Coordinates of N, CA and C in Angstrom, one line a residue:
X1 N 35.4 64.5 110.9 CA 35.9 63.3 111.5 C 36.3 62.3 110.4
X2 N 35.9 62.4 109.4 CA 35.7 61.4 108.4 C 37.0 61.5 107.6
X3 N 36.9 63.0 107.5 CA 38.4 63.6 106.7 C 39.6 63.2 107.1
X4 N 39.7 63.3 108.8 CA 41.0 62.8 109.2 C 41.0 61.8 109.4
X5 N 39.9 61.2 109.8 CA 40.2 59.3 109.3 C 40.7 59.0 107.9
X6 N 40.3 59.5 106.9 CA 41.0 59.4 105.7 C 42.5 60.1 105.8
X7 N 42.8 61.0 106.1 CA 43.8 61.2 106.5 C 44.6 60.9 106.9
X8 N 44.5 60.2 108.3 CA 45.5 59.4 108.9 C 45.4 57.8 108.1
X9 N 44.5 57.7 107.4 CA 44.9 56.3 107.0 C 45.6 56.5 105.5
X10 N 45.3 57.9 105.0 CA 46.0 58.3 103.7 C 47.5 57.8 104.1
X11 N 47.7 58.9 105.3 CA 49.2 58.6 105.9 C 49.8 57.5 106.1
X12 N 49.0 56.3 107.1 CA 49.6 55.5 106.9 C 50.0 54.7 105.8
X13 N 49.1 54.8 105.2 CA 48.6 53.7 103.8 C 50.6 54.4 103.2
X14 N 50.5 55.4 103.0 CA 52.1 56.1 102.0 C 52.8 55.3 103.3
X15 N 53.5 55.5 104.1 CA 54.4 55.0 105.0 C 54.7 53.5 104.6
X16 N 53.1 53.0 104.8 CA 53.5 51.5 104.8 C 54.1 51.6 103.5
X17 N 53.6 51.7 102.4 CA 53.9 51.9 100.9 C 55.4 52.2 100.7
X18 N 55.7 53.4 101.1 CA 57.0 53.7 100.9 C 58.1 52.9 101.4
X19 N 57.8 52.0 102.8 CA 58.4 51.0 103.5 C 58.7 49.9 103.3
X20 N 57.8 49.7 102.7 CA 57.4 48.1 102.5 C 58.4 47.1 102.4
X21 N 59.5 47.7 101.8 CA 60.8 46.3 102.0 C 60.9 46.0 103.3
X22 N 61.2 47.3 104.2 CA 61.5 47.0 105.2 C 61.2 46.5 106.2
X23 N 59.4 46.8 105.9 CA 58.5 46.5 107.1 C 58.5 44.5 106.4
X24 N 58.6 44.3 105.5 CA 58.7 42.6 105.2 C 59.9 42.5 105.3
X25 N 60.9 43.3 105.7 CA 62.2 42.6 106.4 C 62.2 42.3 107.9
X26 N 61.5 42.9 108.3 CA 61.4 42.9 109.8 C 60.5 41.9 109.9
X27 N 59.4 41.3 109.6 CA 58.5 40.7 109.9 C 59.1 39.5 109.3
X28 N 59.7 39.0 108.4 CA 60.3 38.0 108.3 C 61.4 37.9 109.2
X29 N 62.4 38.8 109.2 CA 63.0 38.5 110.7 C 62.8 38.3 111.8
X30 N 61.6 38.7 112.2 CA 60.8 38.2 113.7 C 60.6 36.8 113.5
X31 N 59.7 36.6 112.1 CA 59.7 35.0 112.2 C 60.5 34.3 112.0
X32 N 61.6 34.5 111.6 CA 63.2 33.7 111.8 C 63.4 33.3 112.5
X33 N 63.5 34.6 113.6 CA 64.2 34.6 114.8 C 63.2 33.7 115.9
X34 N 61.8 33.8 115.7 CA 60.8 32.7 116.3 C 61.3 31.7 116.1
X35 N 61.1 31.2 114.6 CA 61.2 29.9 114.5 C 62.8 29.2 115.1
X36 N 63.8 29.9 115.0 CA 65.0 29.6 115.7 C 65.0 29.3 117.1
X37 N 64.5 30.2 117.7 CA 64.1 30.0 118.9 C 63.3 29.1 120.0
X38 N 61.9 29.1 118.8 CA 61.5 27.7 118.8 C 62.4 26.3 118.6
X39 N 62.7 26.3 117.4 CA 63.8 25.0 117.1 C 65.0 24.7 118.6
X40 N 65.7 25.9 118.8 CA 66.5 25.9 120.1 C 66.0 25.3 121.3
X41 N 64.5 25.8 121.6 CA 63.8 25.3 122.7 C 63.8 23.8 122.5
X42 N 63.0 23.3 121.6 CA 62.5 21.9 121.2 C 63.6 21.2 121.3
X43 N 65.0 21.6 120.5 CA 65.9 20.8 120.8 C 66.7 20.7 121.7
X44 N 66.3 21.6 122.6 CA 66.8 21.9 124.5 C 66.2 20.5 125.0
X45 N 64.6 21.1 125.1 CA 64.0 19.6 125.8 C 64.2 18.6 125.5
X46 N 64.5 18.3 124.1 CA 65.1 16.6 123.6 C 66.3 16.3 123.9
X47 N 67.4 17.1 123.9 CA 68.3 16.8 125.0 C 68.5 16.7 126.2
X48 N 67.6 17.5 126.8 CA 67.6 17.1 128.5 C 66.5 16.3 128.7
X49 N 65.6 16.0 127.8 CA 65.1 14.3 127.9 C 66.1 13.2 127.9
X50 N 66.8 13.5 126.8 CA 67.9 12.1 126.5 C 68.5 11.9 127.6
X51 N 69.5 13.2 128.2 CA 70.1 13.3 129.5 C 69.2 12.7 130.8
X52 N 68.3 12.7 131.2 CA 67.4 12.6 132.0 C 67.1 10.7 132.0
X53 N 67.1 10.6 130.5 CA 66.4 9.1 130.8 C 68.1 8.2 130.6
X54 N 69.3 9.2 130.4 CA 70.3 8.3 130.3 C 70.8 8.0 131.8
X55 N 70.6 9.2 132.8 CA 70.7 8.9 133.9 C 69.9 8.2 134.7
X56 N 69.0 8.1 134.0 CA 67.6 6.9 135.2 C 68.2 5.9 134.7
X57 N 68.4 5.5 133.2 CA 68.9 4.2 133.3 C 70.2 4.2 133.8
X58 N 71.3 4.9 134.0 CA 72.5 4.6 134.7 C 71.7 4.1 135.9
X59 N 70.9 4.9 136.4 CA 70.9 5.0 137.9 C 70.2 3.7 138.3
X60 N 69.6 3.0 137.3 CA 68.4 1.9 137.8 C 70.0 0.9 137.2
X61 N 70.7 0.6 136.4 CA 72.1 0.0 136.1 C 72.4 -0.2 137.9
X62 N 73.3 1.1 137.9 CA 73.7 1.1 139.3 C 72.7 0.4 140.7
X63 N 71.6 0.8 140.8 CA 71.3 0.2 141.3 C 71.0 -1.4 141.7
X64 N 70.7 -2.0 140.0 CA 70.8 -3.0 139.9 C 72.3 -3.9 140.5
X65 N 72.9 -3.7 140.1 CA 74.7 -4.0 140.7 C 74.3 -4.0 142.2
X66 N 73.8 -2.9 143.0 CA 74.1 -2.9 144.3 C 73.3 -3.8 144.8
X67 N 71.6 -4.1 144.1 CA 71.5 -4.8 144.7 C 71.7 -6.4 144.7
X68 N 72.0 -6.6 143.8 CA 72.8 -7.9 143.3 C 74.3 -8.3 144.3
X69 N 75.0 -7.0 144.7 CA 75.8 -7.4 145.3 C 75.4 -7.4 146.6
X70 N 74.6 -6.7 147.2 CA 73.8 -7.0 148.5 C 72.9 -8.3 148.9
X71 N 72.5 -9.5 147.8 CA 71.9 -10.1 147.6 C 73.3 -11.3 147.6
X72 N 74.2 -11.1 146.9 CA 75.5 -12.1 147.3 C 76.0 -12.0 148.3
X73 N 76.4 -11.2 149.0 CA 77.0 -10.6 150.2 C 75.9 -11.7 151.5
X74 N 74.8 -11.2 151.3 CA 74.2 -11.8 152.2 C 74.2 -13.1 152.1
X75 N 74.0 -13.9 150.9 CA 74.5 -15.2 150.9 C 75.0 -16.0 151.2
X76 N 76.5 -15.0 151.1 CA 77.6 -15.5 151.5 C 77.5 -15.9 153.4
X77 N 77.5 -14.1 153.6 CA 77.4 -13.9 154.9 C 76.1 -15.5 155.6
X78 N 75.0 -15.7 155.0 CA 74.3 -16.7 155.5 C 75.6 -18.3 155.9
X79 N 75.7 -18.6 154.6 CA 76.7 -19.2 154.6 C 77.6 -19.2 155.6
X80 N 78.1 -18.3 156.0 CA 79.7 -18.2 156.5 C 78.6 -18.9 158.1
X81 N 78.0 -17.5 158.9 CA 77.2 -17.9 159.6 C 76.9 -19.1 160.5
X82 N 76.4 -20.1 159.1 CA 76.0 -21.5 159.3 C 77.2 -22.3 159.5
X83 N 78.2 -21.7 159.3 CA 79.6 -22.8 159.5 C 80.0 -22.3 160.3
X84 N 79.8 -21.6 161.3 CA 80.3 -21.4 162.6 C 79.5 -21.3 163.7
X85 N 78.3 -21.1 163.2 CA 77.1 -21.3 164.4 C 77.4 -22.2 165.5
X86 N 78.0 -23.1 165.3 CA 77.9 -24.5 166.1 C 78.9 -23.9 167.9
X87 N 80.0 -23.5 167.3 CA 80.9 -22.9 168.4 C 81.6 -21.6 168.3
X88 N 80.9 -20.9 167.2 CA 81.2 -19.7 167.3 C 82.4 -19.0 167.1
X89 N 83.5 -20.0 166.8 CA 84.7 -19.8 166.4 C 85.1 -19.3 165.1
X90 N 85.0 -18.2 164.8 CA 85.4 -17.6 163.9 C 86.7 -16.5 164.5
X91 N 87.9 -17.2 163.5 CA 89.4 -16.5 163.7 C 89.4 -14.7 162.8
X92 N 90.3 -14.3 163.0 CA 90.5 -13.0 162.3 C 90.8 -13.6 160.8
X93 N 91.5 -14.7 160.5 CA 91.6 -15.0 159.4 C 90.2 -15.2 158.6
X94 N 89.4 -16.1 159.1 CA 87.9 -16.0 158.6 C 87.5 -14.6 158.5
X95 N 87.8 -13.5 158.9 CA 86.8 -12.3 158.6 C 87.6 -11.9 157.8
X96 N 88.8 -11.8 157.7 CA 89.9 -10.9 156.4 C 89.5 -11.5 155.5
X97 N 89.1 -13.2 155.2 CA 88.8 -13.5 154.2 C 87.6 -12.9 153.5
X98 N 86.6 -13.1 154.4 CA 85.3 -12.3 154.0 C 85.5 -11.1 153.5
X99 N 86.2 -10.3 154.2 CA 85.8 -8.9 153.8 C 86.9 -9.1 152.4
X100 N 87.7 -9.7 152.3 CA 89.0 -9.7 151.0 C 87.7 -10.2 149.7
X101 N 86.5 -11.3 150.1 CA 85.7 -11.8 148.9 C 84.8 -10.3 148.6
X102 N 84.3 -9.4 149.8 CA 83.4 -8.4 149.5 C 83.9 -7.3 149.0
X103 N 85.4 -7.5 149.0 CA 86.5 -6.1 148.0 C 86.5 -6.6 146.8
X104 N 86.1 -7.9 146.4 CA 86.3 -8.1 145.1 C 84.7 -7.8 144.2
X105 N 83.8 -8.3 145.2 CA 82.6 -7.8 144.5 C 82.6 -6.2 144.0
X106 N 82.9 -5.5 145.4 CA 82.6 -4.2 145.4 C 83.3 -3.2 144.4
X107 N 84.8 -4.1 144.1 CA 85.9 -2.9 143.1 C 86.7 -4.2 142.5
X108 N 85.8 -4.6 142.0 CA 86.5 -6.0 140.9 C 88.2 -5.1 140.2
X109 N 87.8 -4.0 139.4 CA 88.7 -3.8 138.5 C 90.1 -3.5 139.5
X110 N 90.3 -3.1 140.5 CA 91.5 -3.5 141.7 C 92.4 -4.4 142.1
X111 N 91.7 -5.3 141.9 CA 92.1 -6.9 142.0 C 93.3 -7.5 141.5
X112 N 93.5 -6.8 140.7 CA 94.6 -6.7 139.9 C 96.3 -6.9 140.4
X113 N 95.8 -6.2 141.6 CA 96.8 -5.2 142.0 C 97.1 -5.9 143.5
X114 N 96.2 -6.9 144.0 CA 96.5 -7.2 145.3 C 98.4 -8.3 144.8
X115 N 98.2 -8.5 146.2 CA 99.6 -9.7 146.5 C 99.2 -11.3 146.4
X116 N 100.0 -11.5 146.7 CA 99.3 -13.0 146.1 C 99.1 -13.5 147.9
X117 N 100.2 -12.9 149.2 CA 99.4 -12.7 150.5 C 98.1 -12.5 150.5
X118 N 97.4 -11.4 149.5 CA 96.0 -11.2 150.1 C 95.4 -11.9 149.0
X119 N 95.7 -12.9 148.0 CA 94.9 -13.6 147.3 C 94.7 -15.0 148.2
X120 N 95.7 -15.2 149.2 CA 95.4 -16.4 150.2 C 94.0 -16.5 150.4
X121 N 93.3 -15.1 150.8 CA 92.1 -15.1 151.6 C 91.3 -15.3 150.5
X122 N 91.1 -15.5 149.6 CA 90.3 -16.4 148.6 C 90.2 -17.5 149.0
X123 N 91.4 -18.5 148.9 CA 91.8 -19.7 148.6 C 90.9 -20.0 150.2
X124 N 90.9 -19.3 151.4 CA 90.4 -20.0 152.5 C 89.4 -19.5 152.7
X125 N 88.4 -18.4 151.9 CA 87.2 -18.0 151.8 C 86.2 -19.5 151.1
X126 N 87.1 -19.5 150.0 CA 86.5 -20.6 149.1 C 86.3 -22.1 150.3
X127 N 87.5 -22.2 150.8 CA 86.9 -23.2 151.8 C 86.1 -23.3 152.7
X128 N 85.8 -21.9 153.3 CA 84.4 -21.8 154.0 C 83.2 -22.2 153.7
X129 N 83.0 -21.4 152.3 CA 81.9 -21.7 151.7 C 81.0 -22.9 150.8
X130 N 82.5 -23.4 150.6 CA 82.3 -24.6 149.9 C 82.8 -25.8 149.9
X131 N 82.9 -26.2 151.7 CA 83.1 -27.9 152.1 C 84.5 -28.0 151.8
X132 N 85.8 -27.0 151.7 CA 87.2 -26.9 151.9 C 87.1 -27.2 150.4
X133 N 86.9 -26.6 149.6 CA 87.0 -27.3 148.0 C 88.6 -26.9 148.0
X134 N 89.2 -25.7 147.9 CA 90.3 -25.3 147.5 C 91.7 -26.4 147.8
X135 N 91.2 -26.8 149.6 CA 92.1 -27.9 150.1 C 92.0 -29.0 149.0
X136 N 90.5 -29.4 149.2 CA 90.4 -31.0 148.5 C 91.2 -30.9 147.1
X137 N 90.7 -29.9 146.5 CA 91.4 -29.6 145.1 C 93.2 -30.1 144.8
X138 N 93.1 -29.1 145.8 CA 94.8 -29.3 146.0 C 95.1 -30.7 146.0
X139 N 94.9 -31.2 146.8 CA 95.2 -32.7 147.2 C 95.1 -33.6 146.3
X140 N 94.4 -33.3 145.2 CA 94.7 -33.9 144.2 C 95.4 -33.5 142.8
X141 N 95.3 -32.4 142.9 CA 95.9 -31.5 141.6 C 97.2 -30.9 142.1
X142 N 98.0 -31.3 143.0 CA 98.7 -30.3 143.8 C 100.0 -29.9 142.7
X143 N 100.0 -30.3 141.8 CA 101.2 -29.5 140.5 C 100.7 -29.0 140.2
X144 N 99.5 -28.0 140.2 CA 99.1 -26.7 139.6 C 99.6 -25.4 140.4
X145 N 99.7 -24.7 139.4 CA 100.4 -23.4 139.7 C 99.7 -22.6 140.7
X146 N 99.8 -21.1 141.4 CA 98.9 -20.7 142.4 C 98.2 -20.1 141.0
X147 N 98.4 -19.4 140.0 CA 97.4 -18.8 139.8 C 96.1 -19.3 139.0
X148 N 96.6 -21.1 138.5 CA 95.5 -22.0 138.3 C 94.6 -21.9 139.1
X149 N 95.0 -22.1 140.4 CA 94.3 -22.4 141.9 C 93.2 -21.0 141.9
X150 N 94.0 -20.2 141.5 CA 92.5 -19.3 142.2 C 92.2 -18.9 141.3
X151 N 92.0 -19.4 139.4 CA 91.3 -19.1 138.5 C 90.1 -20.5 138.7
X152 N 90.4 -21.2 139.0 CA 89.6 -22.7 139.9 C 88.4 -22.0 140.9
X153 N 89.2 -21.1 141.9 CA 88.3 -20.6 143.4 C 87.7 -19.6 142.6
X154 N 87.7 -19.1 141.6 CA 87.0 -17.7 140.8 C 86.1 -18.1 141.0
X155 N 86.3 -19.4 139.8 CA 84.8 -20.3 139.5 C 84.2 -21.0 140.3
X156 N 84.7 -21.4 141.3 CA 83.6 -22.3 142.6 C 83.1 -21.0 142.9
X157 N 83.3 -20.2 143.1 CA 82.9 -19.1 143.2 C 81.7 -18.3 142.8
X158 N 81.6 -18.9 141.7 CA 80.2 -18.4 140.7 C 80.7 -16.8 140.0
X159 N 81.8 -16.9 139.6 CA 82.3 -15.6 139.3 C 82.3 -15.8 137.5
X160 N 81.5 -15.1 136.7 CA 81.3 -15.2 135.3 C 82.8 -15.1 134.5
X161 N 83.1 -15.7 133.4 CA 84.3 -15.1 132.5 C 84.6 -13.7 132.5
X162 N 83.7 -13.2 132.2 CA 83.7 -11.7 132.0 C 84.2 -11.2 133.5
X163 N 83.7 -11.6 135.0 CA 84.0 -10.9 136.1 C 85.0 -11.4 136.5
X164 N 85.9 -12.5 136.3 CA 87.3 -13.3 136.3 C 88.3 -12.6 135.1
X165 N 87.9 -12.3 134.3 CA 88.7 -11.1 133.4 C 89.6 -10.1 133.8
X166 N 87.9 -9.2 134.3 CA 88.2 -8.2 135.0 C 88.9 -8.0 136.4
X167 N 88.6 -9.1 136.9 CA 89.2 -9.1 138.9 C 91.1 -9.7 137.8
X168 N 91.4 -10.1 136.9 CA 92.6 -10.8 136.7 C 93.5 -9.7 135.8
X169 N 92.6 -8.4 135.2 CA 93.4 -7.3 134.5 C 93.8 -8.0 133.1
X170 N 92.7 -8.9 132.4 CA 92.8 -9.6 131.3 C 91.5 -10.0 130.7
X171 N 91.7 -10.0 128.9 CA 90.6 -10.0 128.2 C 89.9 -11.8 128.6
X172 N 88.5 -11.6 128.0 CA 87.9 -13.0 128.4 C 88.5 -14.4 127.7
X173 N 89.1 -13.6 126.3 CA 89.7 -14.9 125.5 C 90.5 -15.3 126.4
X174 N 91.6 -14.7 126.7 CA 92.6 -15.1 128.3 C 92.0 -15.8 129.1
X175 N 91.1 -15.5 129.6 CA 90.5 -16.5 130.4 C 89.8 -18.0 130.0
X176 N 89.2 -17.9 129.0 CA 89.0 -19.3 127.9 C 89.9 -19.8 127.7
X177 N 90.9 -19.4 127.3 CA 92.0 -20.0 127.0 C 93.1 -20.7 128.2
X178 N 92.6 -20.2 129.7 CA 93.2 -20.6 130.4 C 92.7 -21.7 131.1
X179 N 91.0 -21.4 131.0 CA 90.4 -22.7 131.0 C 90.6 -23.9 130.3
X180 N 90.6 -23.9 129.0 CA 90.5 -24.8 128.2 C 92.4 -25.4 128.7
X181 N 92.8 -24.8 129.1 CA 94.7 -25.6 129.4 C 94.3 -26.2 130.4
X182 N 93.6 -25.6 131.3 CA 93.4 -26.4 132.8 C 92.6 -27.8 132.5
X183 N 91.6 -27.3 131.6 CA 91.0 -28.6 131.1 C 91.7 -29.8 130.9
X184 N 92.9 -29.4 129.8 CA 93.6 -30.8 129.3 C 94.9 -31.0 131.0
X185 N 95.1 -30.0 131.3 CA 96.2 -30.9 131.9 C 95.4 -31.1 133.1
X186 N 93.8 -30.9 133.9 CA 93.6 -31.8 134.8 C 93.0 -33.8 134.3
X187 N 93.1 -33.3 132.9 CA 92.8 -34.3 132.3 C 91.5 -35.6 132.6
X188 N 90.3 -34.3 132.3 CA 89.4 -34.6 133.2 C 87.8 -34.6 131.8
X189 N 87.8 -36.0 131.6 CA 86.6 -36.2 130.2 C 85.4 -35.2 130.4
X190 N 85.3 -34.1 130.4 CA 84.4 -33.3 130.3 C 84.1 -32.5 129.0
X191 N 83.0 -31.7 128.6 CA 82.6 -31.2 127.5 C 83.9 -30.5 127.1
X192 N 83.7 -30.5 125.8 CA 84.7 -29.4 125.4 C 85.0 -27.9 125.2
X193 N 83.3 -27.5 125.5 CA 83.0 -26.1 125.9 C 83.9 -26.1 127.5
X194 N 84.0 -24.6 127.4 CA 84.5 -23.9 128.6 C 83.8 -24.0 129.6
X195 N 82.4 -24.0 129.5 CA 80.9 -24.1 130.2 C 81.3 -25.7 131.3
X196 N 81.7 -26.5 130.7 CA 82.0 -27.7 130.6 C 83.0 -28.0 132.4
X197 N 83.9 -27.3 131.7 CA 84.9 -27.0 133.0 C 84.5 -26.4 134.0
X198 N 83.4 -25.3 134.2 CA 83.5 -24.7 135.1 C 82.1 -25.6 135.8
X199 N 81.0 -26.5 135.4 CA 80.6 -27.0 135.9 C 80.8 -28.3 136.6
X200 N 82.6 -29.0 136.0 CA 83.3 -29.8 136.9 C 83.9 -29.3 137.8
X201 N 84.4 -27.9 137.9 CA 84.4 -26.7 139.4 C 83.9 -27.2 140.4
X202 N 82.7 -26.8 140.1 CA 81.8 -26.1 141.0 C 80.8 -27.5 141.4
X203 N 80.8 -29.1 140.4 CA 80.5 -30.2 141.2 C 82.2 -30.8 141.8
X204 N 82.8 -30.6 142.0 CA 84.1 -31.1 142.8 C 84.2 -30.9 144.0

């Protein structure tokens, strides 16, 4: 029994011996190929982490937006509401207007593209909401151009530079810059920030 245990380990012992590059090529190859494999994995899961938390935050983004515009919308809608509670007379024009203010929330970058017919429904949204500002406006500013007029109703509006940009298919300096002209030619002593104008808006 002893002999052929010596034996077969005689044998193995020469094999390995005689092998030996090979058998340390192979065993380093295995662990190559591990560690690659490993590395592959690890850097699988770190990507579909990144992917994973880039879409929660899109998705909490998005959501944020919706509910923000859900939160205006109803505002509005309160508003509109209270101005007609009394007799209940609301025209088809009063709802075009509404739903024309909740196409601009919903798909600002479109806006672009309407008629200056369906920019009306601004101009008599704005007066729903805010004590006929657009009329009063007029009546005293009435040489301003239409598209002064409803860069004016943006802002009674509560619509940011940035969201008046975009509803107008133009950068925000455009928009500063169109404030600050409206500034001098309503010729109206207010700050000289932009900020300035849009809070003589929105108290008029």
């Amino acid at each position: 029994m002893v002999v052929i245990t010596q034996t077969v380990f005689s044998c193995w012992s020469r094999v390995f011996s005689d092998n030996m590059l090979e058998i340390g090529t192979g065993i380093a190859l295995l662990c190559f190929l591990y560690w690659k494999y490993k590395r592959l994995y690890v850097q699988g899961e770190c990507e579909q982490a990144t992917v994973a938390s880039r879409l929660e935050k899109e998705l909490s983004e998005e959501m944020k937006i919706i509910n923000e515009l859900e939160t205006e919308v109803n505002r509005y809608r309160t508003i509109f509401n209270k101005q007609f509670c009394a007799d209940s007379a609301v025209s088809l024009k009063d709802v075009e207007s509404f739903n024309f203010y909740v196409s601009l929330l919903r798909n600002p970058a479109s806006a672009n593209r309407f008629s200056m017919d369906e920019w009306d429904n601004l101009f008599h949204f704005t007066d729903i909401v805010s004590n006929d500002f657009c009329t009063r406006f007029l009546e005293v500013y009435s040489y301003l151009k239409w598209k002064d007029i409803r860069l004016c109703c943006l802002i009674r509006l509560r619509f940011s530079t940035n969201d008046v940009a975009i509803l107008l298919g133009i950068k925000e300096e455009s928009v500063i810059k169109n404030k600050n002209r409206l500034k001098k030619q309503l010729e109206v002593d207010i700050k000289h920030s932009f900020e300035g104008f849009d809070e003589y808006i929105n108290q008029f």
